Coordinates of C-alpha atoms and ligand atoms in Angstrom, one line a residue:
M192 CA 6.5 -6.8 22.0
T193 CA 3.1 -4.0 21.4
R194 CA 2.5 -1.4 23.7
E195 CA -0.3 -2.4 25.5
V196 CA -2.6 0.1 26.6
N197 CA -2.2 4.2 25.8
Q198 CA -3.1 7.5 26.4
A199 CA -6.6 6.6 26.1
G200 CA -6.3 3.6 28.3
N201 CA -7.6 1.2 24.7
E202 CA -5.1 -1.6 23.2
D203 CA -2.7 -0.5 21.1
N204 CA -2.1 -3.2 18.2
T205 CA -1.4 -1.1 15.5
L206 CA 0.4 -3.4 13.7
R207 CA -2.5 -6.4 13.6
A208 CA -4.3 -3.7 12.7
T209 CA -2.3 -2.8 9.4
L210 CA -1.7 -5.7 8.8
N211 CA -5.5 -7.0 8.8
M212 CA -5.9 -4.2 6.0
I213 CA -3.1 -4.7 4.0
K214 CA -4.8 -8.4 3.6
Q215 CA -8.1 -6.9 3.1
A216 CA -7.3 -5.1 0.9
T217 CA -4.6 -7.5 -0.8
D218 CA -8.2 -9.8 -1.7
L219 CA -10.8 -6.9 -2.6
L220 CA -7.9 -7.0 -5.0
E221 CA -7.6 -10.4 -5.6
L222 CA -3.8 -10.4 -5.7
T223 CA -2.0 -14.0 -5.2
P224 CA -1.1 -14.5 -2.0
D225 CA 2.0 -13.8 -2.6
V226 CA 1.5 -9.7 -2.6
Y227 CA 0.9 -10.1 1.4
E228 CA 3.3 -12.7 2.3
Y229 CA 6.0 -10.7 0.9
L230 CA 4.4 -7.4 2.2
R231 CA 3.5 -8.8 6.4
V232 CA 7.0 -8.6 6.8
P233 CA 9.2 -5.8 7.1
M234 CA 13.1 -6.8 4.9
R235 CA 14.9 -6.0 7.2
F236 CA 15.3 -5.0 11.2
V237 CA 17.6 -3.6 13.0
E238 CA 18.1 -3.7 16.6
I239 CA 20.6 -0.9 18.0
A240 CA 21.7 0.0 21.0
I241 CA 23.2 3.8 21.0
P242 CA 26.0 4.8 24.3
V243 CA 25.8 8.3 25.1
E244 CA 28.2 10.4 28.6
M245 CA 25.3 12.3 30.3
D246 CA 26.4 16.1 30.8
D247 CA 26.8 14.5 34.6
G248 CA 29.5 11.5 33.5
S249 CA 27.0 8.7 33.5
I250 CA 26.6 6.5 30.3
K251 CA 23.2 5.8 29.2
V252 CA 22.6 2.6 26.0
F253 CA 19.6 3.8 24.2
T254 CA 17.5 1.4 22.0
G255 CA 17.6 2.4 18.6
Y256 CA 15.1 0.5 16.3
R257 CA 15.3 1.0 11.9
S258 CA 12.6 -1.0 10.5
Q259 CA 13.1 -1.1 6.7
H260 CA 9.6 -2.7 5.5
N261 CA 9.7 -3.1 1.2
N262 CA 11.6 -0.7 -1.4
A263 CA 10.3 -2.5 -4.3
L264 CA 9.8 1.1 -6.0
G265 CA 13.1 2.6 -4.6
P266 CA 15.4 3.4 -1.3
F267 CA 13.5 2.7 2.0
K268 CA 12.8 6.3 2.7
G269 CA 10.6 7.3 6.5
G270 CA 11.4 9.2 8.9
I271 CA 12.8 8.4 13.2
R272 CA 11.0 9.1 15.9
F273 CA 11.9 10.1 19.7
H274 CA 9.8 9.3 21.7
P275 CA 9.8 7.3 25.1
E276 CA 7.0 4.2 24.0
S277 CA 8.3 3.7 21.1
N278 CA 8.9 -0.2 20.2
P279 CA 9.8 -2.4 17.8
D280 CA 5.9 -3.4 16.6
E281 CA 5.2 0.0 16.2
V282 CA 8.3 1.0 14.2
K283 CA 7.1 -1.7 11.9
A284 CA 3.7 -0.5 11.7
L285 CA 5.2 3.1 11.0
S286 CA 7.3 1.6 7.7
M287 CA 4.5 -0.2 6.5
W288 CA 2.7 2.4 6.0
M289 CA 5.7 4.3 4.5
T290 CA 5.8 1.9 2.1
L291 CA 2.2 2.3 0.8
K292 CA 2.4 6.2 1.3
C293 CA 5.3 6.4 -1.0
S294 CA 3.1 4.4 -3.8
L295 CA -0.2 6.5 -3.0
V296 CA 1.0 9.6 -4.0
G297 CA 3.5 8.3 -6.5
V298 CA 7.1 8.9 -5.1
P299 CA 9.9 6.5 -6.4
F300 CA 10.7 4.5 -2.9
G301 CA 10.2 1.4 -0.7
G302 CA 8.6 2.4 3.3
G303 CA 10.9 2.7 6.4
K304 CA 10.9 4.0 9.9
G305 CA 13.3 4.2 13.4
A306 CA 12.7 5.4 16.7
V307 CA 15.2 6.1 19.4
V308 CA 13.4 4.9 22.4
C309 CA 14.5 8.0 24.2
D310 CA 12.3 11.1 26.3
P311 CA 13.7 14.1 24.5
R312 CA 12.0 16.4 26.4
N313 CA 14.7 14.9 28.8
L314 CA 17.7 15.8 27.3
S315 CA 20.2 18.6 26.7
L316 CA 20.9 19.5 23.3
R317 CA 24.6 18.0 24.0
E318 CA 22.5 15.4 24.7
K319 CA 20.6 15.1 21.6
E320 CA 23.4 15.4 19.2
K321 CA 25.4 12.4 20.8
V322 CA 21.8 10.5 20.5
S323 CA 21.4 12.0 16.9
R324 CA 24.7 10.4 15.9
G325 CA 24.7 7.6 18.1
Y326 CA 22.4 6.3 16.2
V327 CA 23.9 6.9 12.1
R328 CA 27.5 5.0 13.6
A329 CA 25.6 2.3 14.3
M330 CA 23.1 1.8 11.4
G331 CA 25.2 3.5 8.6
A332 CA 26.2 0.6 7.2
V333 CA 22.6 -0.3 6.1
L334 CA 21.4 3.6 5.8
G335 CA 22.4 5.7 2.7
P336 CA 20.9 8.1 -0.4
E337 CA 20.1 4.3 -2.9
T338 CA 19.2 2.6 0.0
D339 CA 17.2 4.2 3.4
I340 CA 16.9 7.6 3.8
P341 CA 15.4 9.0 7.2
A342 CA 13.6 12.2 8.2
P343 CA 12.2 14.0 10.8
D344 CA 9.3 12.5 12.5
V345 CA 8.0 12.8 16.6
Y346 CA 10.0 14.9 18.4
T347 CA 12.4 15.1 16.0
T348 CA 14.3 17.8 14.2
A349 CA 15.8 20.0 11.4
Q350 CA 19.0 20.7 13.4
I351 CA 18.6 16.1 14.6
M352 CA 19.0 15.5 10.6
A353 CA 21.2 17.8 10.3
W354 CA 23.9 16.3 12.8
M355 CA 22.7 12.7 11.0
A356 CA 23.9 14.1 7.5
D357 CA 26.9 15.5 9.4
E358 CA 27.9 11.9 11.5
Y359 CA 27.1 10.4 7.8
S360 CA 29.5 12.4 6.1
N361 CA 32.2 11.9 7.7
I362 CA 31.3 8.2 7.4
M363 CA 31.8 8.5 4.1
R364 CA 34.7 10.9 3.5
R365 CA 32.8 13.6 1.9
P366 CA 29.2 15.2 2.2
T367 CA 26.6 12.9 1.4
F368 CA 23.7 15.0 2.8
G369 CA 20.8 13.3 0.2
V370 CA 21.3 10.5 3.0
V371 CA 18.7 12.3 5.2
T372 CA 15.4 15.3 4.0
G373 CA 14.0 17.4 6.3
K374 CA 17.7 19.2 6.7
P375 CA 18.3 23.0 7.4
L376 CA 18.7 24.9 4.1
A377 CA 22.0 25.1 4.7
V378 CA 22.8 22.1 4.5
G379 CA 20.7 20.8 1.7
G380 CA 17.4 21.7 2.9
C381 CA 14.2 22.1 0.4
A382 CA 12.9 25.6 1.0
G383 CA 8.7 24.7 2.6
R384 CA 9.9 21.3 3.6
E385 CA 9.5 21.8 7.6
E386 CA 5.7 23.6 6.8
A387 CA 4.5 20.0 3.8
T388 CA 3.5 17.6 6.1
S389 CA 0.2 20.8 6.4
R390 CA 0.9 22.0 3.2
G391 CA -0.1 18.6 2.1
C392 CA -2.9 18.5 5.0
V393 CA -4.7 21.1 3.9
Y394 CA -4.1 21.0 -0.1
V395 CA -6.5 17.8 0.3
A396 CA -8.5 18.7 3.0
K397 CA -9.2 21.8 0.6
E398 CA -9.7 19.6 -2.4
A399 CA -12.0 17.1 0.2
A400 CA -14.3 20.4 1.9
R401 CA -14.4 21.8 -2.6
T402 CA -15.1 17.3 -3.2
L403 CA -18.0 17.3 -0.1
A404 CA -19.2 20.6 -0.6
I405 CA -18.0 21.6 2.9
P406 CA -17.5 25.6 2.6
F407 CA -14.1 26.1 3.4
K408 CA -13.5 29.3 4.0
G409 CA -15.1 30.1 7.6
A410 CA -15.0 26.2 8.1
R411 CA -14.6 25.5 11.6
V412 CA -11.1 23.5 12.9
A413 CA -9.5 21.9 16.1
I414 CA -6.6 20.3 16.1
Q415 CA -4.8 17.7 18.6
G416 CA -1.2 18.4 17.9
A417 CA 0.7 21.5 18.3
G418 CA 4.8 20.1 17.1
N419 CA 5.1 20.8 13.3
V420 CA 2.2 18.9 11.5
G421 CA -0.3 20.7 13.7
G422 CA 1.2 23.5 14.5
F423 CA 2.2 24.8 10.7
A424 CA -1.5 23.3 10.3
A425 CA -3.2 25.6 12.5
L426 CA -1.3 28.4 11.1
L427 CA -2.1 27.8 7.3
M428 CA -5.0 26.7 7.4
E429 CA -6.5 30.0 9.4
E430 CA -4.2 31.9 6.2
E431 CA -7.0 29.5 4.3
G432 CA -9.6 30.9 6.3
C433 CA -10.8 29.2 8.2
K434 CA -11.0 29.3 12.0
I435 CA -9.1 27.0 13.9
V436 CA -11.8 26.5 17.2
A437 CA -9.0 24.1 19.7
I438 CA -5.6 23.1 19.8
S439 CA -4.0 20.9 22.2
D440 CA 0.3 18.7 22.9
S441 CA 0.9 16.5 25.6
R442 CA 0.1 18.5 28.2
S443 CA -2.9 20.9 27.3
G444 CA -6.0 22.2 24.9
I445 CA -7.6 25.2 24.5
Y446 CA -10.6 26.1 22.7
N447 CA -12.3 29.3 22.3
H448 CA -15.7 29.2 19.9
A449 CA -15.4 32.6 18.0
G450 CA -11.9 31.4 16.8
L451 CA -8.3 31.3 18.3
D452 CA -5.6 33.9 17.1
A453 CA -3.8 30.9 15.1
R454 CA -0.5 33.1 14.9
E455 CA -0.4 34.0 18.7
V456 CA -1.4 30.7 19.6
I457 CA 1.7 28.9 17.8
A458 CA 4.3 31.6 18.2
H459 CA 3.2 31.2 22.6
K460 CA 4.3 27.6 22.2
K461 CA 7.4 28.4 20.8
K462 CA 8.1 30.4 23.9
T463 CA 7.0 28.6 26.2
G464 CA 6.9 25.0 25.3
S465 CA 2.9 25.0 26.2
L466 CA -0.3 26.0 25.4
E467 CA -0.6 27.5 29.2
G468 CA -1.0 31.0 30.2
I469 CA -2.8 31.6 26.5
T470 CA -5.8 34.3 27.6
G471 CA -9.5 34.1 26.5
V472 CA -9.5 30.7 25.8
K473 CA -11.2 27.5 27.4
Q474 CA -8.9 24.9 28.6
I475 CA -9.7 21.3 27.6
T476 CA -8.5 17.9 27.4
N477 CA -7.4 16.2 24.2
E478 CA -10.8 13.5 24.4
E479 CA -12.6 17.0 24.6
L480 CA -10.9 18.4 21.3
L481 CA -11.6 15.7 19.5
T482 CA -15.5 15.4 20.1
I483 CA -15.5 19.5 20.4
D484 CA -18.6 21.1 17.7
C485 CA -16.1 21.9 14.6
D486 CA -16.4 20.4 10.8
I487 CA -12.5 19.8 9.8
L488 CA -10.9 17.4 13.1
I489 CA -7.2 17.6 12.3
P490 CA -5.3 14.7 14.5
A491 CA -2.4 15.7 14.3
A492 CA -0.2 13.8 17.6
M493 CA -0.1 9.8 18.1
E494 CA -1.1 7.0 16.8
N495 CA -5.2 5.4 18.4
Q496 CA -6.5 8.7 19.3
I497 CA -9.8 8.4 18.0
T498 CA -11.8 5.3 19.0
A499 CA -14.9 3.2 19.5
K500 CA -14.7 5.3 23.6
N501 CA -15.1 8.7 21.4
A502 CA -16.0 8.1 18.1
G503 CA -19.5 8.2 18.4
D504 CA -19.1 11.5 19.7
V505 CA -17.2 12.7 17.0
K506 CA -19.0 16.4 15.7
A507 CA -16.7 17.4 12.5
K508 CA -18.2 16.5 9.3
L509 CA -14.3 15.9 8.0
V510 CA -11.3 13.9 9.5
V511 CA -8.0 15.1 7.8
E512 CA -5.4 12.1 9.3
G513 CA -2.8 14.6 10.0
A514 CA -0.7 11.6 12.0
N515 CA 0.3 8.2 11.4
G516 CA -2.6 5.8 12.4
P517 CA -4.6 7.7 15.1
T518 CA -8.0 6.1 14.0
T519 CA -8.8 2.9 15.3
P520 CA -10.3 0.3 12.7
E521 CA -13.4 -0.3 15.3
A522 CA -13.5 4.2 15.0
D523 CA -13.3 3.9 11.3
Q524 CA -16.7 1.5 11.0
I525 CA -18.3 4.5 13.6
L526 CA -17.2 7.2 11.6
K527 CA -18.4 5.3 8.1
E528 CA -21.3 5.0 10.0
K529 CA -22.0 8.6 11.0
N530 CA -21.4 9.4 7.1
I531 CA -17.9 11.1 7.8
L532 CA -15.4 11.1 5.6
V533 CA -12.0 10.4 6.8
I534 CA -8.9 11.5 5.2
P535 CA -6.8 8.9 6.1
D536 CA -3.2 9.2 7.2
I537 CA -0.8 7.3 4.0
L538 CA -2.7 10.2 1.6
A539 CA -3.4 13.0 3.9
N540 CA 0.2 13.3 5.2
S541 CA 2.4 11.9 2.4
G542 CA 2.4 16.0 1.6
G543 CA 5.8 15.3 4.1
V544 CA 7.6 12.6 2.1
T545 CA 6.3 14.1 -1.4
V546 CA 8.9 17.2 0.0
S547 CA 11.6 14.8 1.4
Y548 CA 11.9 13.5 -2.7
F549 CA 11.6 16.6 -3.5
E550 CA 14.3 16.8 -1.3
W551 CA 16.5 14.9 -2.6
V552 CA 16.2 14.9 -6.3
Q553 CA 17.8 18.5 -5.2
N554 CA 20.6 16.6 -3.5
N555 CA 21.6 14.1 -6.4
Y556 CA 21.5 17.2 -8.4
G557 CA 23.1 19.8 -6.5
F558 CA 20.3 22.3 -7.8
R559 CA 17.5 23.5 -5.9
W560 CA 14.0 25.6 -6.3
D561 CA 12.4 28.3 -5.2
L562 CA 9.4 28.1 -2.3
A563 CA 6.7 29.0 -5.0
T564 CA 8.0 26.2 -7.2
V565 CA 7.6 23.3 -4.4
N566 CA 4.2 24.0 -3.4
K567 CA 3.5 24.3 -6.6
R568 CA 4.3 20.6 -6.9
L569 CA 3.3 19.5 -3.8
E570 CA -0.2 21.3 -5.0
E571 CA -0.5 19.4 -8.0
K572 CA 0.8 15.7 -5.9
M573 CA -1.5 16.6 -3.1
V574 CA -5.2 16.9 -5.3
E575 CA -4.2 14.4 -8.1
A576 CA -3.6 11.6 -5.4
F577 CA -6.5 12.9 -3.7
N578 CA -9.2 13.0 -7.0
L579 CA -8.0 9.5 -8.1
V580 CA -7.9 7.3 -4.8
Y581 CA -11.2 9.0 -4.1
G582 CA -12.5 8.1 -7.0
F583 CA -10.9 4.7 -6.5
Y584 CA -13.3 5.2 -3.1
C585 CA -16.3 5.4 -4.9
E586 CA -15.8 3.5 -7.7
K587 CA -14.3 0.8 -6.2
C588 CA -15.2 0.6 -2.6
T589 CA -19.6 0.9 -2.4
G590 CA -19.6 0.3 1.6
S591 CA -16.1 0.3 2.4
D592 CA -14.1 3.4 3.8
M593 CA -11.9 5.9 1.9
R594 CA -8.6 3.4 4.0
T595 CA -9.4 1.2 2.3
G596 CA -10.4 2.5 -1.2
A597 CA -6.3 3.9 -0.9
Y598 CA -4.8 0.7 0.5
M599 CA -6.1 -1.3 -2.4
Y600 CA -4.4 2.3 -4.8
S601 CA -1.4 2.3 -3.5
I602 CA -1.2 -1.9 -2.5
Q603 CA -2.2 -2.7 -6.8
R604 CA 1.4 -0.4 -7.5
I605 CA 3.8 -2.2 -4.7
A606 CA 2.6 -5.9 -7.1
E607 CA 2.8 -4.5 -9.9
A608 CA 6.4 -3.2 -9.4
M609 CA 7.4 -6.3 -7.9
H610 CA 6.0 -8.7 -10.4
Y611 CA 8.1 -6.0 -13.0
R612 CA 10.8 -7.1 -10.7
G613 CA 10.6 -10.2 -10.8
W614 CA 9.1 -11.0 -7.3
L615 CA 5.5 -12.9 -8.5
R616 CA 6.5 -15.2 -11.4
N617 CA 3.5 -16.6 -11.5
G618 CA 1.8 -12.0 -11.8
T619 CA 0.1 -10.9 -9.5
Q620 CA -3.5 -11.7 -9.8
R621 CA -4.7 -15.0 -8.3
Ligands
NAD584 P1 6.7 17.0 16.9 O1 7.1 16.1 18.1 O2 6.7 17.8 16.0 O3 4.4 17.5 17.3 C1 3.9 16.3 18.3 C2 2.8 16.9 19.6 O4 1.9 15.8 19.2 C3 3.3 17.6 20.1 O5 2.7 18.7 19.9 C4 3.2 16.8 21.2 O6 2.9 18.2 22.5 C5 1.9 16.3 20.9 N1 1.3 15.1 21.8 C6 2.5 13.9 22.1 N2 0.9 12.9 22.3 C7 0.0 13.7 22.8 C8 -1.5 13.1 22.5 N3 -1.0 11.7 23.8 N4 -2.3 13.9 22.6 C9 -2.8 14.9 22.1 N5 -0.9 15.3 21.9 C10 0.1 15.0 21.8 O7 5.7 15.7 16.0 P2 4.7 15.8 13.7 O8 6.2 15.8 13.5 O9 4.7 16.4 14.5 O10 4.5 13.6 14.4 C11 2.2 14.7 14.3 C12 2.1 13.6 14.1 O11 3.0 13.0 12.2 C13 2.9 11.4 13.9 O12 1.6 11.2 13.7 C14 3.8 11.3 12.8 O13 4.4 10.1 12.6 C15 2.8 12.5 11.7 N6 4.0 12.7 10.6 C16 5.5 14.0 10.7 C17 5.4 14.1 9.3 C18 6.5 15.3 9.5 O14 6.9 15.3 8.5 N7 6.8 15.5 10.9 C19 5.3 13.3 7.9 C20 4.1 12.5 7.6 C21 3.1 12.4 8.9

């Protein structure tokens, strides 16, 4: 079941669009059809029921999912989101993007993704803890540090990861913190993991700006979403000397032509849970944010936000996809015609899984890196990935977009692994 209509009133065919992109990339690479045959479905899809005794004594049964898409390159890896609109197709598409992302950035993981259908904003802390532990109890058999390693995603936090690691450790009867990443430092977390996705976005945005000769210092930036990815992106872009002109959350948006004070805005959002009540700013809608006059647009909220309806009005020179799947295929085409470079999600937001990989390595070694080491290694990985994909796109994808180049680059590596593992008896090519 695909979510039928999203908030912008558009049909949401995220899974279909992802499959089309994978198919197109395998065709352009002239890979054997067997590659697409492997990639078009998850290797395993699990649906669970999570019964929770609510604070008022009633029982509520939540639905949870885990999609394990492909593990040709290593254990399944990918976040768990808590969202009222999560559904199997969305989770499957997200797990496919994880497979592509891990391959693209060169971390030895396959792709997975999970979700619990709930609105955490309506759950108490105790209820959230019960949902988190219930998810791991029901899903434990298919998780593990060498099997499938979840992480935070929309509306899930380091605290939720800590409860999940603890529950899994209870099942295993020993501390097994490497089963999830994105944990607090006290239980095997990695320095810099919280802001890693946004830091990765900043590194690729900076490298792209350098490549396109867009001045980075002073660049005007609009950010959709003020959560983990959007919030830290605002703070880090401001640190780099960019001017944050607009930011929004699920309820409202704010704009200031002269630049917002990102620290003040994010502190206000943390304290009050909202962007309302900030003085000296103009209130804008989420739709208006996407088409505001700026140099760099960072969608960092949900899927299908830049669509055929609003892509024609996007004014940014560069779109850096902090969120997964924020641009529809129709919008991609329009942005391409307008000469706007879109750094695709599987590249732009891969800083999160990269530092998750660093966390997993440290957990396995029982060793801890300092923040400077983490950030230096992250920067090296992101800049290298951007230049490899951008170079591949310029060389092999004339007339197409960078997303196609990223899919091709990534799938080529997965196909090679499948071949060497003996999954493709007749080689990778047609
Ligand atoms: P989050 O829960 O911390 O924040 C989500 C933000 O989006 C909130 O500010 C929320 O108010 C806002 N939002 C929700 N619906 C919205 C809408 N329709 N319009 C505008 N804003 C809306 O989640 P996050 O971890 O920041 O994830 C954001 C996106 O980044 C998701 O697409 C996620 O899959 C992707 N992502 C996250 C990570 C990570 O490490 N957290 C890594 C890679 C990709």
